[in-house]
Tab-separated table of C-alpha atoms in Angstrom:
chain	number	residue	atom	x	y	z
K	5	LEU	CA	-146.094	130.770	-114.599
K	6	THR	CA	-147.850	127.862	-112.919
K	7	GLY	CA	-146.117	125.603	-110.452
K	8	SER	CA	-145.730	122.924	-113.099
K	9	ASP	CA	-144.229	125.532	-115.462
K	10	ARG	CA	-141.606	126.465	-112.893
K	11	ARG	CA	-140.680	122.835	-112.279
K	12	ALA	CA	-140.421	122.229	-116.023
K	13	LEU	CA	-138.237	125.293	-116.492
K	14	ALA	CA	-135.864	124.051	-113.819
K	15	ARG	CA	-135.367	120.908	-115.941
K	16	GLN	CA	-135.261	122.744	-119.264
K	17	ALA	CA	-132.918	125.657	-118.556
K	18	PRO	CA	-130.569	126.162	-121.519
K	19	ALA	CA	-126.851	125.866	-121.196
K	20	HIS	CA	-126.406	129.580	-121.989
K	21	PRO	CA	-127.540	131.768	-119.070
K	22	ASP	CA	-128.077	134.857	-121.253
K	23	ALA	CA	-130.607	132.999	-123.419
K	24	TYR	CA	-132.417	131.814	-120.309
K	25	ALA	CA	-132.540	135.346	-118.894
K	26	LEU	CA	-133.977	136.685	-122.155
K	27	TYR	CA	-136.556	133.903	-122.168
K	28	LEU	CA	-137.680	134.693	-118.636
K	29	ARG	CA	-137.927	138.422	-119.442
K	30	ALA	CA	-140.012	137.610	-122.514
K	31	ASN	CA	-142.375	135.505	-120.402
K	32	GLN	CA	-142.854	138.466	-118.087
K	33	MET	CA	-143.508	140.775	-121.051
K	34	MET	CA	-146.270	138.438	-122.203
K	35	THR	CA	-148.366	139.379	-119.164
K	36	GLU	CA	-149.027	142.853	-120.659
K	37	ALA	CA	-150.543	143.295	-124.116
K	38	SER	CA	-148.640	146.541	-124.599
K	39	HIS	CA	-145.352	144.564	-124.388
K	40	TRP	CA	-146.137	141.675	-126.743
K	41	GLN	CA	-143.899	143.069	-129.481
K	42	ASP	CA	-141.087	143.404	-126.925
K	43	ALA	CA	-141.631	139.783	-125.885
K	44	ARG	CA	-141.345	138.628	-129.494
K	45	GLU	CA	-138.017	140.407	-129.871
K	46	LEU	CA	-136.693	138.893	-126.634
K	47	TYR	CA	-137.677	135.354	-127.660
K	48	GLU	CA	-135.912	135.909	-130.981
K	49	GLN	CA	-132.805	137.192	-129.181
K	50	ALA	CA	-132.811	134.136	-126.924
K	51	LEU	CA	-133.025	131.843	-129.943
K	52	ALA	CA	-130.189	133.668	-131.682
K	53	ILE	CA	-128.033	132.641	-128.725
K	54	ALA	CA	-129.527	129.188	-128.095
K	55	PRO	CA	-131.312	128.028	-131.273
K	56	ARG	CA	-132.028	124.586	-129.827
K	57	TYR	CA	-133.852	125.864	-126.756
K	58	ALA	CA	-137.342	124.415	-127.259
K	59	PRO	CA	-139.207	126.536	-124.632
K	60	ALA	CA	-138.114	129.723	-126.409
K	61	TRP	CA	-139.525	128.365	-129.668
K	62	ALA	CA	-142.762	127.641	-127.812
K	63	GLY	CA	-142.798	131.172	-126.444
K	64	LEU	CA	-142.197	132.577	-129.902
K	65	GLY	CA	-145.109	130.538	-131.225
K	66	ARG	CA	-147.344	131.870	-128.476
K	67	VAL	CA	-146.492	135.509	-129.074
K	68	ARG	CA	-146.849	135.101	-132.836
K	69	ARG	CA	-150.342	133.722	-132.204
K	70	VAL	CA	-151.510	136.612	-130.032
K	71	LEU	CA	-149.960	139.154	-132.392
K	72	ALA	CA	-151.720	137.504	-135.336
K	73	LYS	CA	-154.994	137.788	-133.446
K	74	TRP	CA	-154.659	141.263	-132.003
K	75	ALA	CA	-151.865	143.199	-133.755
K	76	TRP	CA	-153.322	142.737	-137.271
K	77	GLN	CA	-150.179	142.670	-139.346
K	78	GLY	CA	-151.870	140.875	-142.226
K	79	GLY	CA	-152.368	137.180	-142.903
K	80	GLY	CA	-149.929	134.389	-142.226
K	81	GLY	CA	-149.429	134.997	-138.507
K	82	LEU	CA	-151.001	131.729	-137.459
K	83	ALA	CA	-148.871	129.792	-139.952
K	84	ARG	CA	-145.760	131.438	-138.502
K	85	ALA	CA	-146.922	130.457	-135.012
K	86	GLN	CA	-147.416	126.865	-136.180
K	87	SER	CA	-143.880	126.865	-137.581
K	88	ALA	CA	-142.405	127.941	-134.246
K	89	PHE	CA	-144.405	125.305	-132.359
K	90	ALA	CA	-143.290	122.645	-134.840
K	91	GLN	CA	-139.671	123.614	-134.196
K	92	ALA	CA	-140.253	123.358	-130.437
K	93	LEU	CA	-141.735	119.867	-130.759
K	94	ALA	CA	-138.931	118.747	-133.071
K	95	LEU	CA	-136.492	119.673	-130.318
K	96	ASP	CA	-138.565	118.404	-127.389
K	97	PRO	CA	-141.584	116.209	-128.271
K	98	ASP	CA	-142.634	116.115	-124.597
K	99	LEU	CA	-142.823	119.886	-124.077
K	100	SER	CA	-146.309	120.186	-122.579
K	101	MET	CA	-146.729	123.929	-123.069
K	102	VAL	CA	-146.623	123.426	-126.842
K	103	TYR	CA	-149.616	121.105	-126.861
K	104	GLU	CA	-151.756	123.664	-125.033
K	105	GLN	CA	-150.630	126.683	-127.048
K	106	LEU	CA	-150.750	124.895	-130.408
K	107	ALA	CA	-154.382	124.013	-129.671
K	108	TYR	CA	-155.280	127.720	-129.759
K	109	VAL	CA	-153.736	128.056	-133.209
K	110	ASP	CA	-155.280	124.917	-134.652
K	111	VAL	CA	-158.828	125.637	-133.491
K	112	GLU	CA	-158.649	129.074	-135.083
K	113	LEU	CA	-157.615	127.340	-138.303
K	114	GLY	CA	-160.747	125.171	-138.209
K	115	LEU	CA	-159.114	122.018	-136.821
K	116	ALA	CA	-160.920	121.744	-133.484
K	117	ALA	CA	-162.021	118.106	-133.774
K	118	GLU	CA	-158.615	116.920	-135.005
K	119	THR	CA	-156.868	118.903	-132.251
K	120	MET	CA	-159.186	117.424	-129.633
K	121	ALA	CA	-158.467	113.892	-130.842
K	122	ARG	CA	-154.705	114.478	-130.785
K	123	LEU	CA	-154.836	115.837	-127.236
K	124	LEU	CA	-157.059	113.008	-126.034
K	125	GLU	CA	-154.524	110.466	-127.269
K	126	ARG	CA	-151.763	112.333	-125.457
K	127	GLY	CA	-153.939	112.695	-122.369
K	128	ALA	CA	-154.439	108.921	-122.269
K	129	ASP	CA	-150.648	108.507	-122.085
K	130	ARG	CA	-150.120	111.457	-119.711
K	131	PRO	CA	-153.242	111.782	-117.556
K	132	ARG	CA	-151.429	114.093	-115.106
K	133	ASP	CA	-150.510	116.729	-117.690
K	134	ALA	CA	-152.468	119.898	-116.844
K	135	ARG	CA	-151.381	121.646	-120.046
K	136	VAL	CA	-152.890	118.905	-122.195
K	137	MET	CA	-156.140	119.196	-120.230
K	138	ALA	CA	-156.106	122.974	-120.724
K	139	GLY	CA	-155.785	122.458	-124.465
K	140	LEU	CA	-158.762	120.103	-124.325
K	141	VAL	CA	-160.882	122.776	-122.630
K	142	THR	CA	-160.468	124.916	-125.739
K	143	SER	CA	-160.559	122.251	-128.442
K	144	CYS	CA	-163.609	120.454	-127.007
K	145	ARG	CA	-165.518	123.739	-126.828
K	146	TYR	CA	-164.745	124.652	-130.423
K	147	ALA	CA	-165.726	121.110	-131.419
K	148	GLY	CA	-169.085	121.632	-129.709
K	149	LEU	CA	-168.577	119.188	-126.812
K	150	LEU	CA	-169.224	121.515	-123.879
K	151	ASP	CA	-169.502	118.842	-121.161
K	152	ALA	CA	-166.122	117.442	-122.168
K	153	SER	CA	-164.675	120.951	-122.079
K	154	LEU	CA	-165.861	121.398	-118.486
K	155	ALA	CA	-164.502	117.965	-117.541
K	156	ALA	CA	-161.101	118.882	-118.983
K	157	HIS	CA	-161.031	122.060	-116.890
K	158	ALA	CA	-161.885	120.109	-113.735
K	159	LYS	CA	-159.010	117.727	-114.446
K	160	ALA	CA	-156.575	120.555	-115.202
K	161	ILE	CA	-157.140	122.337	-111.896
K	162	ALA	CA	-157.168	119.058	-109.976
K	163	ILE	CA	-153.688	118.384	-111.349
K	164	ASP	CA	-152.475	121.966	-110.925
K	165	PRO	CA	-154.680	124.406	-108.974
K	166	GLU	CA	-152.813	127.297	-110.613
K	167	ALA	CA	-153.670	126.147	-114.145
K	168	ARG	CA	-155.321	128.742	-116.379
K	169	THR	CA	-157.802	127.535	-118.977
K	170	THR	CA	-160.417	129.082	-121.267
K	171	VAL	CA	-163.305	127.590	-119.276
K	172	THR	CA	-164.863	131.041	-118.858
K	173	TRP	CA	-165.959	130.872	-122.503
K	174	THR	CA	-167.357	127.367	-122.022
K	175	HIS	CA	-169.566	128.711	-119.235
K	176	PHE	CA	-170.614	131.551	-121.537
K	177	MET	CA	-171.566	129.127	-124.305
K	178	ARG	CA	-173.674	127.168	-121.831
K	179	GLY	CA	-175.440	130.357	-120.749
K	180	ASN	CA	-173.964	130.161	-117.237
K	181	TYR	CA	-173.074	133.838	-117.007
K	182	PRO	CA	-172.330	133.967	-113.239
K	183	GLU	CA	-169.647	131.299	-113.683
K	184	ALA	CA	-168.367	133.004	-116.831
K	185	ILE	CA	-167.909	136.192	-114.809
K	186	ARG	CA	-166.340	134.412	-111.842
K	187	THR	CA	-163.793	132.466	-113.868
K	188	ASP	CA	-162.663	135.221	-116.255
K	189	HIS	CA	-159.237	136.837	-116.028
K	190	THR	CA	-157.400	139.754	-117.607
K	191	PRO	CA	-158.468	141.131	-120.020
K	192	PRO	CA	-161.970	140.090	-118.874
K	193	PHE	CA	-163.797	140.222	-122.204
K	194	CYS	CA	-166.012	137.270	-121.307
K	195	ALA	CA	-167.050	138.824	-118.003
K	196	MET	CA	-167.800	142.111	-119.762
K	197	LEU	CA	-169.989	140.490	-122.418
K	198	SER	CA	-171.716	138.353	-119.792
K	199	LYS	CA	-172.523	141.432	-117.722
K	200	VAL	CA	-173.930	143.179	-120.769
K	201	ILE	CA	-176.239	140.230	-121.413
K	202	THR	CA	-177.355	140.084	-117.767
K	203	GLY	CA	-177.866	143.853	-117.635
K	204	GLU	CA	-175.058	144.493	-115.148
K	205	MET	CA	-173.120	146.658	-117.620
K	206	GLY	CA	-174.240	149.240	-120.137
K	207	SER	CA	-172.608	151.350	-122.810
K	208	THR	CA	-170.910	153.722	-120.344
K	209	ASP	CA	-169.355	150.799	-118.470
K	210	VAL	CA	-168.153	149.203	-121.685
K	211	ARG	CA	-166.596	152.491	-122.785
K	212	ALA	CA	-164.643	152.599	-119.519
K	213	PHE	CA	-163.552	148.995	-120.120
K	214	GLU	CA	-162.500	149.935	-123.664
K	215	GLU	CA	-160.474	152.965	-122.576
K	216	ALA	CA	-158.603	150.931	-119.968
K	217	LEU	CA	-157.185	148.646	-122.668
K	218	PRO	CA	-153.929	149.439	-124.495
K	219	GLU	CA	-154.103	150.947	-127.968
K	220	GLY	CA	-154.456	148.350	-130.665
K	221	GLY	CA	-156.570	145.339	-131.451
K	222	LEU	CA	-157.895	144.677	-127.965
K	223	ARG	CA	-159.264	148.195	-127.740
K	224	VAL	CA	-160.787	147.980	-131.223
K	225	GLY	CA	-162.472	144.730	-130.211
K	226	ALA	CA	-163.992	146.373	-127.151
K	227	ARG	CA	-165.050	149.371	-129.249
K	228	LEU	CA	-166.825	147.058	-131.679
K	229	TYR	CA	-169.004	145.686	-128.866
K	230	ARG	CA	-169.632	149.127	-127.415
K	231	GLN	CA	-170.764	150.397	-130.817
K	232	LEU	CA	-173.143	147.471	-131.207
K	233	ILE	CA	-174.565	148.044	-127.723
K	234	ASP	CA	-175.219	151.634	-128.820
K	235	GLY	CA	-176.843	150.427	-132.058
K	236	GLN	CA	-174.011	151.759	-134.226
K	237	VAL	CA	-173.970	148.829	-136.611
K	238	GLU	CA	-172.142	150.300	-139.600
K	239	PRO	CA	-169.061	151.512	-137.660
K	240	ALA	CA	-168.929	148.133	-135.902
K	241	LEU	CA	-169.062	146.260	-139.199
K	242	ARG	CA	-166.204	148.419	-140.489
K	243	ASP	CA	-164.166	147.487	-137.427
K	244	LEU	CA	-165.014	143.833	-138.047
K	245	ALA	CA	-163.775	144.159	-141.634
K	246	THR	CA	-160.561	145.773	-140.358
K	247	MET	CA	-160.025	142.876	-137.953
K	248	ARG	CA	-160.573	140.308	-140.693
K	249	ALA	CA	-158.225	142.072	-143.114
K	250	GLY	CA	-155.568	142.284	-140.419
K	251	GLY	CA	-155.539	138.549	-139.789
K	252	PHE	CA	-158.072	138.012	-136.979
K	253	ALA	CA	-159.320	134.508	-137.758
K	254	ASP	CA	-160.968	133.262	-134.570
K	255	PRO	CA	-164.345	131.666	-135.378
K	256	GLU	CA	-165.421	131.943	-131.738
K	257	GLY	CA	-164.803	135.672	-132.065
K	258	TRP	CA	-167.013	135.754	-135.165
K	259	PHE	CA	-169.758	133.976	-133.190
K	260	LEU	CA	-169.598	136.580	-130.423
K	261	ALA	CA	-169.688	139.398	-132.952
K	262	SER	CA	-172.728	137.852	-134.656
K	263	LEU	CA	-174.525	137.669	-131.325
K	264	PHE	CA	-174.109	141.361	-130.631
K	265	ILE	CA	-174.851	142.315	-134.235
K	266	ALA	CA	-178.163	140.476	-133.821
K	267	ARG	CA	-178.806	142.249	-130.510
K	268	ALA	CA	-178.332	145.533	-132.383
K	269	GLY	CA	-181.135	144.536	-134.757
K	270	ALA	CA	-179.047	143.873	-137.869
K	271	ASP	CA	-180.365	140.435	-138.757
K	272	ALA	CA	-178.827	139.948	-142.213
K	273	PRO	CA	-175.211	140.695	-141.236
K	274	ALA	CA	-175.688	138.741	-137.995
K	275	LEU	CA	-176.667	135.643	-139.952
K	276	GLU	CA	-173.792	136.149	-142.380
K	277	VAL	CA	-171.183	136.392	-139.609
K	278	LEU	CA	-172.752	133.529	-137.645
K	279	GLY	CA	-172.591	131.301	-140.715
K	280	GLN	CA	-168.953	132.255	-141.213
K	281	ALA	CA	-168.186	131.301	-137.603
K	282	VAL	CA	-169.686	127.828	-137.981
K	283	ASP	CA	-168.158	127.239	-141.394
K	284	ALA	CA	-164.736	128.270	-140.042
K	285	GLY	CA	-164.923	125.562	-137.374
K	286	PHE	CA	-166.869	126.818	-134.357
K	287	ALA	CA	-169.416	124.058	-133.687
K	288	CYS	CA	-171.732	126.020	-131.393
K	289	TYR	CA	-174.719	123.692	-131.873
K	290	ARG	CA	-175.852	123.467	-128.240
K	291	THR	CA	-175.621	127.216	-127.768
K	292	LEU	CA	-177.717	127.777	-130.879
K	293	VAL	CA	-180.455	125.299	-129.959
K	294	ASP	CA	-180.532	125.425	-126.140
K	295	GLY	CA	-180.144	129.150	-125.552
K	296	ASN	CA	-182.232	132.097	-126.652
K	297	LEU	CA	-179.476	134.386	-127.867
K	298	PHE	CA	-180.943	134.936	-131.342
K	299	PRO	CA	-184.690	135.176	-130.616
K	300	ARG	CA	-185.711	136.919	-133.850
K	301	LEU	CA	-183.675	134.599	-136.043
K	302	ARG	CA	-184.480	131.164	-134.648
K	303	GLU	CA	-187.347	130.401	-137.022
K	304	THR	CA	-185.682	131.681	-140.174
K	305	ALA	CA	-184.504	129.258	-142.833
K	306	ASP	CA	-180.984	130.702	-142.780
K	307	TYR	CA	-180.640	130.185	-139.013
K	308	LYS	CA	-181.926	126.609	-139.245
K	309	ALA	CA	-179.431	125.890	-142.012
K	310	ILE	CA	-176.594	127.209	-139.839
K	311	VAL	CA	-177.793	125.049	-136.925
K	312	GLU	CA	-177.764	122.017	-139.211
K	313	ARG	CA	-174.185	122.722	-140.271
K	314	ALA	CA	-173.140	123.112	-136.623
K	315	GLN	CA	-174.855	119.829	-135.744
K	316	HIS	CA	-172.965	118.054	-138.517
K	317	ARG	CA	-169.679	119.309	-137.061
K	318	VAL	CA	-170.627	118.129	-133.565
K	319	THR	CA	-171.637	114.698	-134.845
K	320	ARG	CA	-168.251	114.316	-136.506
K	321	ALA	CA	-166.437	115.585	-133.395
K	322	ARG	CA	-168.318	113.146	-131.161
K	323	ALA	CA	-167.257	110.251	-133.372
K	324	LEU	CA	-163.622	111.368	-133.189
K	325	TYR	CA	-163.972	111.789	-129.418
K	326	GLU	CA	-165.090	108.182	-129.053
K	327	ARG	CA	-162.355	106.814	-131.315
K	328	ALA	CA	-159.639	108.801	-129.526
K	329	GLY	CA	-160.619	107.411	-126.117
K	330	GLY	CA	-162.412	110.534	-124.882
K	331	PRO	CA	-164.799	108.686	-122.533
K	332	ALA	CA	-161.833	107.116	-120.695
K	333	VAL	CA	-159.959	110.425	-120.454
K	334	LEU	CA	-162.789	112.865	-119.730
K	335	GLY	CA	-166.052	110.934	-119.527
K	336	PRO	CA	-169.119	111.130	-121.788
K	337	ALA	CA	-168.950	113.758	-124.511
K	338	GLY	CA	-172.316	115.287	-123.596
């Protein structure tokens, strides 16, 4: 927990000490992927005792989100996470942790621009809220406004030096791999992929990374990349299909998969997955036009059509950014 989290918890402790103890144990369980199911059960136990304890509803929403992404229990996980966050906000509309965590759900549901606008409006009212700024790091990146994403991170850590954000992926999307590596944290997927691109890691290193992860979705995700690095496209595509069927719905994840599918030489499936990423809400326009991540595909009609769709999303997001007061909160959209 960050310093601001601890101060908030001191104000938000429930009347029932057993519920509070369960909540704190669940928070600790969330630090290890192998204990996410245990954390979910503890949050539910806390809420059975204190059903009006908003932070426990927020914690339940968070764990439902990560389980939907990585435990693959079928569809509907993100909707269940949204429901828990809605309950938390109904009980405490000023609970900052909800605004950050709900952003992760909404961007995966294709609502990056709307989420960004909502957080900007809240950030204008609460410019010292690090959790709101952390949510803007994610939502601005998905909306394709990378400079605004970096500005939100700078504000978050200025407010709370212990704040954790997803800025590592913003650096990756800008092609700044040294910063992506430096700013990553456990499990360091972004650092691993960055090192593969820069040549600092190969298949053997990625296998070691894969085997260090707990059984389940995280390990399958690492295996997918290792297979693509080895040129094993068909097994990787089967893993991708398994992830999709299980409920993995992150369009940024689809973008990353498309990149490594293209690096493996499978142009047609790479274009298909890349198009799905953009159409699902990941407006990666600058990465597609400024970088050279898809060298064989750049001049194809399909790639250009995907770039055009990404540009349309960014244009819309920039308009929402202006209307929501983004320049006053974070500066120019970039």
